[in-house]
Short mmCIF file of C-alpha atoms in Angstrom, two decimals:
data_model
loop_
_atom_site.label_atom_id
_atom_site.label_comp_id
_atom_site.label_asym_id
_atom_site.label_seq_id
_atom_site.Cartn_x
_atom_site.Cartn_y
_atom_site.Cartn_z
CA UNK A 77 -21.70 93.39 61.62
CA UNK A 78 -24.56 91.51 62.61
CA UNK A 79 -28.12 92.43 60.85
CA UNK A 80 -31.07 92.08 63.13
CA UNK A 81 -28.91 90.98 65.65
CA UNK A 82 -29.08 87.25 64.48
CA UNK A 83 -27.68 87.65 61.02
CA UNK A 84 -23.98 87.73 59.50
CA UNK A 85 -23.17 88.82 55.75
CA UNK A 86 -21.08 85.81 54.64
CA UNK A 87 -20.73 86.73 50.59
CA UNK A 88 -21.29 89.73 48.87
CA UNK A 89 -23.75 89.61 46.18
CA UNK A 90 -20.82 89.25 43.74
CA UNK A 91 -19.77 86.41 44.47
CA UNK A 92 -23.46 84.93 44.76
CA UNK A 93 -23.61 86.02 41.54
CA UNK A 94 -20.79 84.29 40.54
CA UNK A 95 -21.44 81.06 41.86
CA UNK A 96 -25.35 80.80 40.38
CA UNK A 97 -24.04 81.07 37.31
CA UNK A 98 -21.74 78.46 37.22
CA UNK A 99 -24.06 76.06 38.69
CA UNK A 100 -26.41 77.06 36.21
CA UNK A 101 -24.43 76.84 33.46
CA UNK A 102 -22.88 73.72 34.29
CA UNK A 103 -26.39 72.18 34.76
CA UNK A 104 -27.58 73.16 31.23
CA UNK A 105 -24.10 72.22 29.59
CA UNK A 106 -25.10 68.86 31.19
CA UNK A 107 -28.37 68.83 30.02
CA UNK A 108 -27.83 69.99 26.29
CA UNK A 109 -25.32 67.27 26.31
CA UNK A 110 -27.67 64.42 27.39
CA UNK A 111 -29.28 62.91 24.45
CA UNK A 112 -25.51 62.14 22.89
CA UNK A 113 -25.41 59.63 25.55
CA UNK A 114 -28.66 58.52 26.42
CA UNK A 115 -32.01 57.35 24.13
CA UNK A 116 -34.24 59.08 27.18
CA UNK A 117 -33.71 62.67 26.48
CA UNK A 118 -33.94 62.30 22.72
CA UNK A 119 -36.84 64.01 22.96
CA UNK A 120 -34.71 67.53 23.72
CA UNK A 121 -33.78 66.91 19.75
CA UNK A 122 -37.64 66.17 18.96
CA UNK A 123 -38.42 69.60 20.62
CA UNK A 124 -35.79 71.78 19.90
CA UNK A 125 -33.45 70.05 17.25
CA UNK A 126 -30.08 68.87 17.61
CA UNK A 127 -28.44 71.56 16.03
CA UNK A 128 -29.95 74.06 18.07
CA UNK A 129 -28.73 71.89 21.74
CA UNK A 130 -25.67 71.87 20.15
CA UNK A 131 -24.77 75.29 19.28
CA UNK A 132 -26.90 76.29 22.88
CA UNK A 133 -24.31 74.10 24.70
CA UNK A 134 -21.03 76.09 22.72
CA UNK A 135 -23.11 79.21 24.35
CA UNK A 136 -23.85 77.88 28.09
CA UNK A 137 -19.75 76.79 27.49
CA UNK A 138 -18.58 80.42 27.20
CA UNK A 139 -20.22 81.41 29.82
CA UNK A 140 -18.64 78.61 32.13
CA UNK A 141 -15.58 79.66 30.91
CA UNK A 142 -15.88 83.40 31.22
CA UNK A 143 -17.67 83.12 34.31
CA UNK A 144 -14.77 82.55 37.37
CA UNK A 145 -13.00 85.27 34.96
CA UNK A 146 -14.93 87.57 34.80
CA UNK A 147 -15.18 87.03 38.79
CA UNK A 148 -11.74 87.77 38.99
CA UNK A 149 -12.99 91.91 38.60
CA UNK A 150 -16.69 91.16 40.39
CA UNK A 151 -16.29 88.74 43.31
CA UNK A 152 -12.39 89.19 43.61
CA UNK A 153 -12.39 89.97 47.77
CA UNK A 154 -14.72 86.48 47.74
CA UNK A 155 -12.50 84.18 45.20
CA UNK A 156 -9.55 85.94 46.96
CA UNK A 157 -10.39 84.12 50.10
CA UNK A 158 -11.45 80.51 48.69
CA UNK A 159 -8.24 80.12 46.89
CA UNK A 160 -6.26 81.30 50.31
CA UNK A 161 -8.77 78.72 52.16
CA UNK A 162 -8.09 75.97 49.88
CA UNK A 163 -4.69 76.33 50.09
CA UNK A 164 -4.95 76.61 54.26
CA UNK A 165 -5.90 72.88 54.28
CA UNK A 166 -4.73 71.69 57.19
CA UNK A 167 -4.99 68.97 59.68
CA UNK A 168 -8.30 70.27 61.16
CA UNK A 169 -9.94 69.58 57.77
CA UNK A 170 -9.14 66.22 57.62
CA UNK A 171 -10.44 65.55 61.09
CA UNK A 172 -13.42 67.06 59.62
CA UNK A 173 -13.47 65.17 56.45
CA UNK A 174 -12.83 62.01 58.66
CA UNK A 175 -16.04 62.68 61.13
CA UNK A 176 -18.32 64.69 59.14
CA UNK A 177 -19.58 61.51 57.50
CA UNK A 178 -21.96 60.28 60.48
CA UNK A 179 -24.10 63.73 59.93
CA UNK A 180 -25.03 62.54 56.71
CA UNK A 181 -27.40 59.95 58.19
CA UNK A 182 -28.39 61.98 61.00
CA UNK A 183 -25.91 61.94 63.73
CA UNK A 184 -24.52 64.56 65.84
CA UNK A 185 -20.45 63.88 65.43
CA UNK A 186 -18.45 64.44 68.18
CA UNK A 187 -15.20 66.28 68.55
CA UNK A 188 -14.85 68.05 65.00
CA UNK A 189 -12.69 70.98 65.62
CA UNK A 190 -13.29 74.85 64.68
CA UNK A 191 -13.42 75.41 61.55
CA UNK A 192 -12.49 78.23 59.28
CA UNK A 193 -14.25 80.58 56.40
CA UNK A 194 -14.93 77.25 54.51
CA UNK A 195 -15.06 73.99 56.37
CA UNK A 196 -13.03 71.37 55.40
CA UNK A 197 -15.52 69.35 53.31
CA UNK A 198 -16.01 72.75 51.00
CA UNK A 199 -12.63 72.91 50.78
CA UNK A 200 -12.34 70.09 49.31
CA UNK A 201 -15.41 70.95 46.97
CA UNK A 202 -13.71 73.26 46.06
CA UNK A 203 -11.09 72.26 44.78
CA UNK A 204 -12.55 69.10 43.00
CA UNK A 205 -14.72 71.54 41.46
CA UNK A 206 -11.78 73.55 39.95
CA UNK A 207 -10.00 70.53 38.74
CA UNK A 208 -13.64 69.46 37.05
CA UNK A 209 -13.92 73.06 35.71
CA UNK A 210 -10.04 72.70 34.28
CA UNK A 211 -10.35 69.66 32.42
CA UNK A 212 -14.03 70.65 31.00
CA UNK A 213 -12.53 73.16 29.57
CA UNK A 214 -9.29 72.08 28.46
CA UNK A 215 -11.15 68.53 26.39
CA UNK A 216 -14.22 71.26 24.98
CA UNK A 217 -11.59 73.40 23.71
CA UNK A 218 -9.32 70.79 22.68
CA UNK A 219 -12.36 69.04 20.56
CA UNK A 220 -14.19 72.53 19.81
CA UNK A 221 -11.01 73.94 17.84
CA UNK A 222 -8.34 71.30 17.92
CA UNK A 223 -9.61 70.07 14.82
CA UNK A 224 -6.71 70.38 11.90
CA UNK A 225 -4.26 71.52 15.28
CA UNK A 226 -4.07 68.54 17.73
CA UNK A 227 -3.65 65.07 16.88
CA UNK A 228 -6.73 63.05 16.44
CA UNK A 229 -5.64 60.55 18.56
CA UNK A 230 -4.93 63.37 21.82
CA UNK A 231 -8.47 64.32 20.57
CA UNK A 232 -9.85 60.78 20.69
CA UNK A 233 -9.16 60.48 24.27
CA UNK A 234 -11.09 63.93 25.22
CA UNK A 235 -14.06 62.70 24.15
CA UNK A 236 -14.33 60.66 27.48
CA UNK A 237 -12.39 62.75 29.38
CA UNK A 238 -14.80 65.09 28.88
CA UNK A 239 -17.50 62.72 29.66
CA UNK A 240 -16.41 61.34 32.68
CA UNK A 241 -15.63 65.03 34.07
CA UNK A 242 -18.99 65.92 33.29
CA UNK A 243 -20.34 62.90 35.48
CA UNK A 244 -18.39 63.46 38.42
CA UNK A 245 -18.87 67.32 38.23
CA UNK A 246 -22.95 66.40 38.37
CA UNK A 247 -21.84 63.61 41.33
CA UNK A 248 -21.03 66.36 42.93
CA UNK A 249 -23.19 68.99 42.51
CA UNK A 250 -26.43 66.36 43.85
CA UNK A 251 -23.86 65.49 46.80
CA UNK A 252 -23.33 69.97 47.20
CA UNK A 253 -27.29 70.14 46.81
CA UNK A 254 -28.25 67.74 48.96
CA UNK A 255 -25.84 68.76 51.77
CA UNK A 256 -27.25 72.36 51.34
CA UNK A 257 -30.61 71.56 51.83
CA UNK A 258 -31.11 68.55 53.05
CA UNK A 259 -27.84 68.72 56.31
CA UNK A 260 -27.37 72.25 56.78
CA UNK A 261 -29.96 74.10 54.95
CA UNK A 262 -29.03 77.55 57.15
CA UNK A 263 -26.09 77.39 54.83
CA UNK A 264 -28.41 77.76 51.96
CA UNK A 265 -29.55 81.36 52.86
CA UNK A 266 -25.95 82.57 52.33
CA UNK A 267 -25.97 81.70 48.34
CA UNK A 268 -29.60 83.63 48.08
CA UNK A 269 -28.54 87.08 50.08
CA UNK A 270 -25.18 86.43 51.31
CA UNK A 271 -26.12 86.19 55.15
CA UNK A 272 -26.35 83.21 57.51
CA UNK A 273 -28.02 83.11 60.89
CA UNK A 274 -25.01 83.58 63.68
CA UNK A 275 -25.67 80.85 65.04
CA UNK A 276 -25.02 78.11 62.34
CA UNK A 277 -21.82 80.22 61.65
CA UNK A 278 -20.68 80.01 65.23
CA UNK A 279 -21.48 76.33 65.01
CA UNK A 280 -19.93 75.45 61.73
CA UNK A 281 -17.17 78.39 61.20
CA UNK A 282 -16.04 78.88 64.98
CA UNK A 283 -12.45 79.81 63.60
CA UNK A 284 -14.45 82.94 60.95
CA UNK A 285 -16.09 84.06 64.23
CA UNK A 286 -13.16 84.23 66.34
CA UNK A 287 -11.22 86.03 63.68
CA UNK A 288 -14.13 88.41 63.21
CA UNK A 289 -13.96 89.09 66.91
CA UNK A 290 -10.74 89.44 66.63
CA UNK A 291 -10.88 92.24 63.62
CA UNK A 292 -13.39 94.32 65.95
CA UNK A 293 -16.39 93.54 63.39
CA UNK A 294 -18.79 91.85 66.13
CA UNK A 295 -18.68 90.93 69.31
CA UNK A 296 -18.57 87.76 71.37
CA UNK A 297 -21.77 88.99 73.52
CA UNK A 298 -23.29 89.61 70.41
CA UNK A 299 -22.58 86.10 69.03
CA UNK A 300 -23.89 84.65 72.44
CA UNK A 301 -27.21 86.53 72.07
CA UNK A 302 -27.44 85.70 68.41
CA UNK A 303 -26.50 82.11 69.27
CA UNK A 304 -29.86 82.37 71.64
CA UNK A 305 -32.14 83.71 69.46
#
């Protein structure tokens, strides 16, 4: 299991895959979006015109729709096991959630318990994320095609739905990107090729390494020399 004896595969390329291109979609949806609310990107419809930002963002939308579907078939054995995570929440998470705060400026919290596959903060990531993703689509479909079909008043109020998801979907993404690279940038490695040093995983996953020790697929010497490497 482990690859040069200090390496662990945490995601199959799949479900890298998977996850670039939502975040990359979602980040030009975004941006194609910007001069609508804002007189400092107007220059996007100088350069490129708004027609063409407009019909761009209808294309960058079907693929942030088609995207976790299409997933379904590529990543399946990764989605698979975030939705069973998400739904796992327990009460480790939230003492998790509760003392993972102080790492953000720099300290080394105390007493946060094992935690599984997907800690409890990207648990709840998670799952804000798929809430986000649910409402983006349901107000871009609801104002794409519900002209003529849905009441203009239900379509009124998607307008800033749609906004405000947008906003805290980006809130979140600078919160996922600086927590990636700037707290625990060994978790960063594991979106790029799939593997993560040992070490941060026996540190920040202790309950995925005991269940792979469990399954056979390394061993806790192993993790101990990986851990001192």
């Amino acid at each position: 299991m482990l690859v040069n004896k200090k390496y662990i595969k945490r995601h199959k390329m799949g479900f890298v895959y998977f996850h670039w291109i939502n975040a990359i979609s979602f980040f030009l949806l975004f941006l194609t979006a910007l001069p609508l609310y804002t007189d400092t990107f107007r220059f996007l419809y100088d350069m490129f015109g708004a027609a063409t930002l407009q019909y761009a963002h209808r294309v960058f939308a079907v693929i942030f729709i088609a995207n976790p579907i299409i997933g379904l078939v590529t990543a399946h054995d990764g989605i698979r096991r975030l939705v069973k995570e998400v739904l796992s929440f327990g009460r480790d998470d939230i003492v998790f959630n509760q003392k993972f705060p102080a790492e953000l400026i720099g300290k080394e919290p105390e007493g946060i318990p094992p935690q599984s596959f997907y800690n409890g903060g990207e648990k709840m990531n998670i799952l804000l994320q798929a809430v986000i993703w649910g409402l983006l689509v349901i107000s871009g479909a609801v104002l794409w095609f519900g002209e003529g079909l849905v009441s203009p008043a239900i379509r009124t109020w998607m307008i800033p739905l749609h906004s405000i998801c947008a906003g805290f979907g980006f809130a979140a993404a600078i919160g996922h990107i600086y927590l990636a690279l700037g707290v625990n940038p060994d978790s960063m490695q594991g979106m790029c090729d799939g593997m993560v040093k040992a070490s941060y995983a026996a540190k920040h996953h202790g309950k995925w390494i005991d269940e792979l020790v469990a399954e056979g697929k390394v061993t806790r010497e192993e993790i101990k020399q990986a851990v001192k490497n």
